[in-house]
mmCIF file of C-alpha atoms and ligand atoms in Angstrom:
data_model
loop_
_atom_site.group_PDB
_atom_site.id
_atom_site.type_symbol
_atom_site.label_atom_id
_atom_site.label_comp_id
_atom_site.label_asym_id
_atom_site.label_seq_id
_atom_site.Cartn_x
_atom_site.Cartn_y
_atom_site.Cartn_z
ATOM 1 C CA HIS A 2 15.646 -12.908 16.169
ATOM 2 C CA GLN A 3 19.198 -11.985 17.042
ATOM 3 C CA PHE A 4 20.986 -14.883 15.372
ATOM 4 C CA PRO A 5 24.409 -16.142 16.427
ATOM 5 C CA THR A 6 27.358 -15.167 14.270
ATOM 6 C CA ASP A 7 29.891 -17.938 14.742
ATOM 7 C CA ILE A 8 27.868 -21.163 14.710
ATOM 8 C CA GLY A 9 25.344 -22.799 12.411
ATOM 9 C CA TRP A 10 21.730 -23.537 13.253
ATOM 10 C CA ILE A 11 18.448 -24.873 11.911
ATOM 11 C CA GLU A 12 15.268 -22.865 11.374
ATOM 12 C CA VAL A 13 12.005 -24.678 10.586
ATOM 13 C CA ILE A 14 8.999 -22.969 9.015
ATOM 14 C CA CYS A 15 5.987 -25.289 9.184
ATOM 15 C CA GLY A 16 2.229 -25.196 8.777
ATOM 16 C CA SER A 17 -0.589 -26.202 6.455
ATOM 17 C CA MET A 18 -0.865 -25.476 2.767
ATOM 18 C CA TYR A 19 -1.407 -21.767 2.012
ATOM 19 C CA SER A 20 -0.062 -20.808 5.433
ATOM 20 C CA GLY A 21 2.746 -18.790 3.867
ATOM 21 C CA LYS A 22 5.663 -21.178 4.427
ATOM 22 C CA THR A 23 7.202 -20.522 1.035
ATOM 23 C CA GLU A 24 6.657 -16.760 1.336
ATOM 24 C CA GLU A 25 8.417 -16.779 4.703
ATOM 25 C CA LEU A 26 11.292 -18.885 3.358
ATOM 26 C CA ILE A 27 11.678 -16.473 0.428
ATOM 27 C CA ARG A 28 11.550 -13.474 2.798
ATOM 28 C CA ARG A 29 14.319 -14.879 4.992
ATOM 29 C CA ILE A 30 16.518 -15.856 2.059
ATOM 30 C CA LYS A 31 16.109 -12.434 0.427
ATOM 31 C CA ARG A 32 17.079 -10.731 3.695
ATOM 32 C CA ALA A 33 20.172 -12.943 3.893
ATOM 33 C CA VAL A 34 21.083 -11.797 0.381
ATOM 34 C CA TYR A 35 20.664 -8.152 1.436
ATOM 35 C CA GLY A 36 23.057 -9.041 4.242
ATOM 36 C CA LYS A 37 25.657 -10.126 1.637
ATOM 37 C CA GLN A 38 25.320 -13.767 2.636
ATOM 38 C CA VAL A 39 25.994 -16.480 0.067
ATOM 39 C CA VAL A 40 22.811 -18.550 -0.209
ATOM 40 C CA GLN A 41 21.722 -21.708 -1.983
ATOM 41 C CA VAL A 42 18.122 -22.914 -2.107
ATOM 42 C CA PHE A 43 17.042 -26.473 -2.841
ATOM 43 C CA LYS A 44 13.718 -28.099 -3.555
ATOM 44 C CA PRO A 45 12.563 -31.643 -4.323
ATOM 45 C CA LYS A 46 12.570 -32.445 -8.013
ATOM 46 C CA LEU A 47 9.187 -34.197 -7.910
ATOM 47 C CA ASP A 48 7.497 -30.869 -7.398
ATOM 48 C CA ASN A 49 7.124 -29.625 -10.974
ATOM 49 C CA ARG A 50 4.066 -27.481 -10.441
ATOM 50 C CA TYR A 51 5.847 -24.369 -11.574
ATOM 51 C CA ASP A 52 9.206 -23.474 -13.054
ATOM 52 C CA GLU A 53 11.619 -26.361 -12.425
ATOM 53 C CA THR A 54 14.400 -24.182 -11.054
ATOM 54 C CA GLN A 55 12.371 -21.776 -8.958
ATOM 55 C CA VAL A 56 10.658 -21.846 -5.630
ATOM 56 C CA VAL A 57 7.309 -20.133 -6.217
ATOM 57 C CA SER A 58 4.787 -19.144 -3.550
ATOM 58 C CA HIS A 59 1.039 -19.190 -4.062
ATOM 59 C CA SER A 60 1.284 -15.413 -4.226
ATOM 60 C CA GLN A 61 3.846 -15.693 -7.078
ATOM 61 C CA LEU A 62 6.959 -14.677 -5.152
ATOM 62 C CA LYS A 63 9.926 -16.466 -6.706
ATOM 63 C CA LEU A 64 13.407 -17.585 -5.782
ATOM 64 C CA THR A 65 16.047 -19.388 -7.810
ATOM 65 C CA SER A 66 16.583 -22.920 -6.554
ATOM 66 C CA ILE A 67 18.301 -26.193 -7.365
ATOM 67 C CA PRO A 68 15.941 -29.166 -7.834
ATOM 68 C CA ILE A 69 17.263 -32.387 -6.247
ATOM 69 C CA GLU A 70 15.858 -35.883 -5.845
ATOM 70 C CA ARG A 71 17.611 -36.861 -2.614
ATOM 71 C CA ALA A 72 18.697 -34.682 0.290
ATOM 72 C CA GLU A 73 22.313 -35.925 0.103
ATOM 73 C CA GLU A 74 22.631 -34.207 -3.282
ATOM 74 C CA ILE A 75 22.911 -30.939 -1.366
ATOM 75 C CA PHE A 76 26.513 -31.879 -0.562
ATOM 76 C CA LEU A 77 27.292 -32.321 -4.281
ATOM 77 C CA HIS A 78 25.904 -28.878 -5.133
ATOM 78 C CA LEU A 79 27.123 -27.053 -2.043
ATOM 79 C CA ALA A 80 29.510 -24.225 -2.925
ATOM 80 C CA PRO A 81 32.431 -23.737 -0.521
ATOM 81 C CA ARG A 82 31.437 -20.141 0.189
ATOM 82 C CA THR A 83 27.777 -20.860 0.913
ATOM 83 C CA GLN A 84 26.625 -19.593 4.313
ATOM 84 C CA VAL A 85 22.860 -20.106 4.131
ATOM 85 C CA VAL A 86 21.006 -23.158 2.814
ATOM 86 C CA GLY A 87 17.254 -23.008 2.192
ATOM 87 C CA ILE A 88 15.077 -26.066 1.527
ATOM 88 C CA ASP A 89 11.447 -25.787 0.458
ATOM 89 C CA GLU A 90 8.865 -28.619 0.603
ATOM 90 C CA VAL A 91 11.206 -30.432 2.974
ATOM 91 C CA GLN A 92 8.512 -33.024 3.818
ATOM 92 C CA PHE A 93 9.051 -34.594 0.396
ATOM 93 C CA PHE A 94 12.533 -35.738 1.375
ATOM 94 C CA GLY A 95 13.103 -38.953 3.320
ATOM 95 C CA PRO A 96 14.373 -39.208 6.892
ATOM 96 C CA GLU A 97 17.958 -38.639 5.675
ATOM 97 C CA VAL A 98 17.210 -34.929 5.274
ATOM 98 C CA VAL A 99 17.417 -34.681 9.070
ATOM 99 C CA SER A 100 21.072 -35.749 9.205
ATOM 100 C CA VAL A 101 21.834 -33.597 6.153
ATOM 101 C CA CYS A 102 20.465 -30.522 7.966
ATOM 102 C CA GLU A 103 22.390 -31.473 11.109
ATOM 103 C CA ALA A 104 25.630 -31.849 9.137
ATOM 104 C CA LEU A 105 25.165 -28.469 7.434
ATOM 105 C CA ALA A 106 24.423 -26.710 10.732
ATOM 106 C CA ASN A 107 27.391 -28.440 12.376
ATOM 107 C CA ARG A 108 29.584 -27.066 9.588
ATOM 108 C CA GLY A 109 28.489 -23.584 10.610
ATOM 109 C CA LEU A 110 25.763 -22.968 8.044
ATOM 110 C CA ARG A 111 22.390 -21.371 8.636
ATOM 111 C CA VAL A 112 19.790 -23.909 7.480
ATOM 112 C CA VAL A 113 16.253 -22.669 6.773
ATOM 113 C CA VAL A 114 13.698 -25.336 5.887
ATOM 114 C CA ALA A 115 9.993 -25.004 5.083
ATOM 115 C CA GLY A 116 7.420 -27.762 4.856
ATOM 116 C CA LEU A 117 4.093 -29.289 5.820
ATOM 117 C CA ASP A 118 3.849 -30.438 9.430
ATOM 118 C CA GLN A 119 0.658 -32.483 8.836
ATOM 119 C CA ASP A 120 -0.565 -34.582 5.950
ATOM 120 C CA TYR A 121 -4.084 -34.221 4.545
ATOM 121 C CA GLN A 122 -5.433 -36.457 7.321
ATOM 122 C CA GLY A 123 -3.917 -34.304 10.022
ATOM 123 C CA ARG A 124 -1.163 -36.789 10.851
ATOM 124 C CA PRO A 125 2.384 -35.598 11.562
ATOM 125 C CA PHE A 126 4.270 -35.515 8.260
ATOM 126 C CA GLU A 127 7.655 -37.088 8.843
ATOM 127 C CA PRO A 128 10.456 -36.051 8.757
ATOM 128 C CA MET A 129 8.994 -32.763 10.028
ATOM 129 C CA PRO A 130 8.585 -33.937 13.662
ATOM 130 C CA GLN A 131 12.282 -34.864 13.744
ATOM 131 C CA LEU A 132 13.294 -31.538 12.191
ATOM 132 C CA LEU A 133 11.134 -29.612 14.666
ATOM 133 C CA ALA A 134 12.809 -31.468 17.529
ATOM 134 C CA ILE A 135 16.373 -30.649 16.508
ATOM 135 C CA ALA A 136 15.825 -27.073 15.265
ATOM 136 C CA GLU A 137 16.974 -23.991 17.170
ATOM 137 C CA TYR A 138 14.130 -21.873 15.762
ATOM 138 C CA VAL A 139 10.609 -23.006 14.921
ATOM 139 C CA THR A 140 7.888 -20.962 13.224
ATOM 140 C CA LYS A 141 4.402 -22.378 12.854
ATOM 141 C CA GLN A 142 2.331 -20.581 10.242
ATOM 142 C CA LEU A 143 -1.463 -20.632 10.011
ATOM 143 C CA ALA A 144 -3.623 -20.135 6.929
ATOM 144 C CA ILE A 145 -7.227 -18.913 6.885
ATOM 145 C CA CYS A 146 -9.963 -21.560 6.891
ATOM 146 C CA VAL A 147 -11.806 -21.125 3.608
ATOM 147 C CA VAL A 148 -14.997 -22.531 5.174
ATOM 148 C CA CYS A 149 -15.342 -20.439 8.338
ATOM 149 C CA GLY A 150 -12.506 -17.890 8.427
ATOM 150 C CA ASN A 151 -10.790 -19.202 11.554
ATOM 151 C CA PRO A 152 -7.030 -19.762 11.697
ATOM 152 C CA ALA A 153 -6.326 -22.958 9.743
ATOM 153 C CA ASN A 154 -3.674 -25.547 10.583
ATOM 154 C CA ARG A 155 -4.908 -28.330 8.289
ATOM 155 C CA SER A 156 -4.753 -29.090 4.567
ATOM 156 C CA GLN A 157 -8.079 -30.407 3.263
ATOM 157 C CA ARG A 158 -7.800 -32.744 0.314
ATOM 158 C CA LEU A 159 -10.621 -32.200 -2.157
ATOM 159 C CA VAL A 160 -9.872 -35.099 -4.517
ATOM 160 C CA ASP A 161 -9.127 -38.763 -3.730
ATOM 161 C CA ARG A 162 -6.081 -40.190 -5.485
ATOM 162 C CA GLY A 163 -5.055 -42.849 -2.982
ATOM 163 C CA GLU A 164 -1.691 -41.189 -2.326
ATOM 164 C CA ARG A 165 -0.383 -39.267 0.640
ATOM 165 C CA VAL A 166 0.429 -36.256 -1.499
ATOM 166 C CA VAL A 167 -1.090 -35.099 -4.752
ATOM 167 C CA VAL A 168 1.592 -33.046 -6.464
ATOM 168 C CA GLY A 169 0.856 -30.355 -8.952
ATOM 169 C CA ALA A 170 -2.896 -30.602 -8.586
ATOM 170 C CA ALA A 171 -4.218 -27.054 -8.473
ATOM 171 C CA GLY A 172 -7.460 -27.035 -6.523
ATOM 172 C CA ALA A 173 -6.677 -30.394 -4.886
ATOM 173 C CA TYR A 174 -6.311 -28.870 -1.423
ATOM 174 C CA GLU A 175 -7.630 -26.009 0.637
ATOM 175 C CA ALA A 176 -6.791 -24.622 4.062
ATOM 176 C CA ARG A 177 -9.201 -25.610 6.839
ATOM 177 C CA CYS A 178 -9.375 -25.233 10.589
ATOM 178 C CA ARG A 179 -9.678 -28.105 13.056
ATOM 179 C CA LYS A 180 -13.483 -27.839 13.075
ATOM 180 C CA CYS A 181 -13.981 -27.809 9.314
ATOM 181 C CA HIS A 182 -11.299 -30.342 8.354
ATOM 182 C CA ARG A 183 -12.320 -33.854 7.284
ATOM 183 C CA ALA A 184 -9.792 -36.710 7.173
ATOM 184 C CA GLU A 185 -11.210 -37.970 3.879
ATOM 185 C CA PRO A 186 -12.119 -35.889 0.812
HETATM 186 P P1 LIG B 224 2.569 -22.365 1.571
HETATM 187 O O1 LIG B 224 4.014 -22.444 1.147
HETATM 188 O O2 LIG B 224 2.412 -22.453 3.073
HETATM 189 O O3 LIG B 224 1.671 -23.334 0.866
HETATM 190 P P2 LIG B 224 2.636 -19.833 0.169
HETATM 191 O O4 LIG B 224 3.719 -19.068 0.842
HETATM 192 O O5 LIG B 224 2.977 -20.496 -1.137
HETATM 193 O O6 LIG B 224 2.030 -20.904 1.207
HETATM 194 O O7 LIG B 224 1.375 -18.918 -0.108
HETATM 195 C C1 LIG B 224 0.794 -18.131 0.897
HETATM 196 C C2 LIG B 224 -0.196 -17.187 0.217
HETATM 197 O O8 LIG B 224 -1.295 -17.935 -0.255
HETATM 198 C C3 LIG B 224 -0.833 -16.159 1.105
HETATM 199 O O9 LIG B 224 -0.013 -15.018 1.325
HETATM 200 C C4 LIG B 224 -2.061 -15.771 0.288
HETATM 201 O O10 LIG B 224 -1.703 -14.844 -0.716
HETATM 202 C C5 LIG B 224 -2.399 -17.066 -0.423
HETATM 203 N N1 LIG B 224 -3.570 -17.783 0.084
HETATM 204 C C6 LIG B 224 -4.429 -18.486 -0.672
HETATM 205 N N2 LIG B 224 -5.362 -19.086 0.080
HETATM 206 C C7 LIG B 224 -5.117 -18.771 1.364
HETATM 207 C C8 LIG B 224 -5.742 -19.102 2.632
HETATM 208 N N3 LIG B 224 -6.826 -19.889 2.709
HETATM 209 N N4 LIG B 224 -5.201 -18.604 3.762
HETATM 210 C C9 LIG B 224 -4.109 -17.797 3.688
HETATM 211 N N5 LIG B 224 -3.476 -17.463 2.542
HETATM 212 C C10 LIG B 224 -3.970 -17.933 1.377
HETATM 213 ZN ZN1 LIG B 225 -13.131 -23.599 9.706
#
């Protein structure tokens, strides 16, 4: 993309688990750093699968980040010189993350968010639909279906915990295509 230089905007990276959302977020943030941009990356605090202060991809790429509980905390941490804000696992924030992203972009910042667009039953994972609607740039990533090898847009839950999201459970999900996905584990 040829990005604008004098206004802010929102980029959304979405897809299933293992589709490379975090890798793509890390790639974009690292390129911004090469471009001498001041960046800050945030992630929800509930996600303690790996190092608390790092965004880590399934392929072990890492990025320093600030863990926060609520999206509004971004304003408390935001440095005056920051030009690029990254948010990983954005689906874990409530609907207020939408207005937070809007406010940041309106201030002239580049906002790059990554998150699941569907839950384990294949339902839209709010607030992602709202973010997709207001974003300037949208990237939908696909994983590889571990059953049949087709492109996979769904996250198959393998264990039943009665919650919408099982955090920190290695082996709790796998990438599946439309044909191989089942709404229940
Ligand atoms: P996401 O943030 O979308 O969950 P990550 O960026 O953390 O994904 O990890 C993507 C990486 O996961 C891939 O580059 C690959 O190394 C690995 N991977 C593991 N299982 C799969 C799969 N079924 N399809 C594609 N990539 C997979
Ligand atoms: Zn399949």
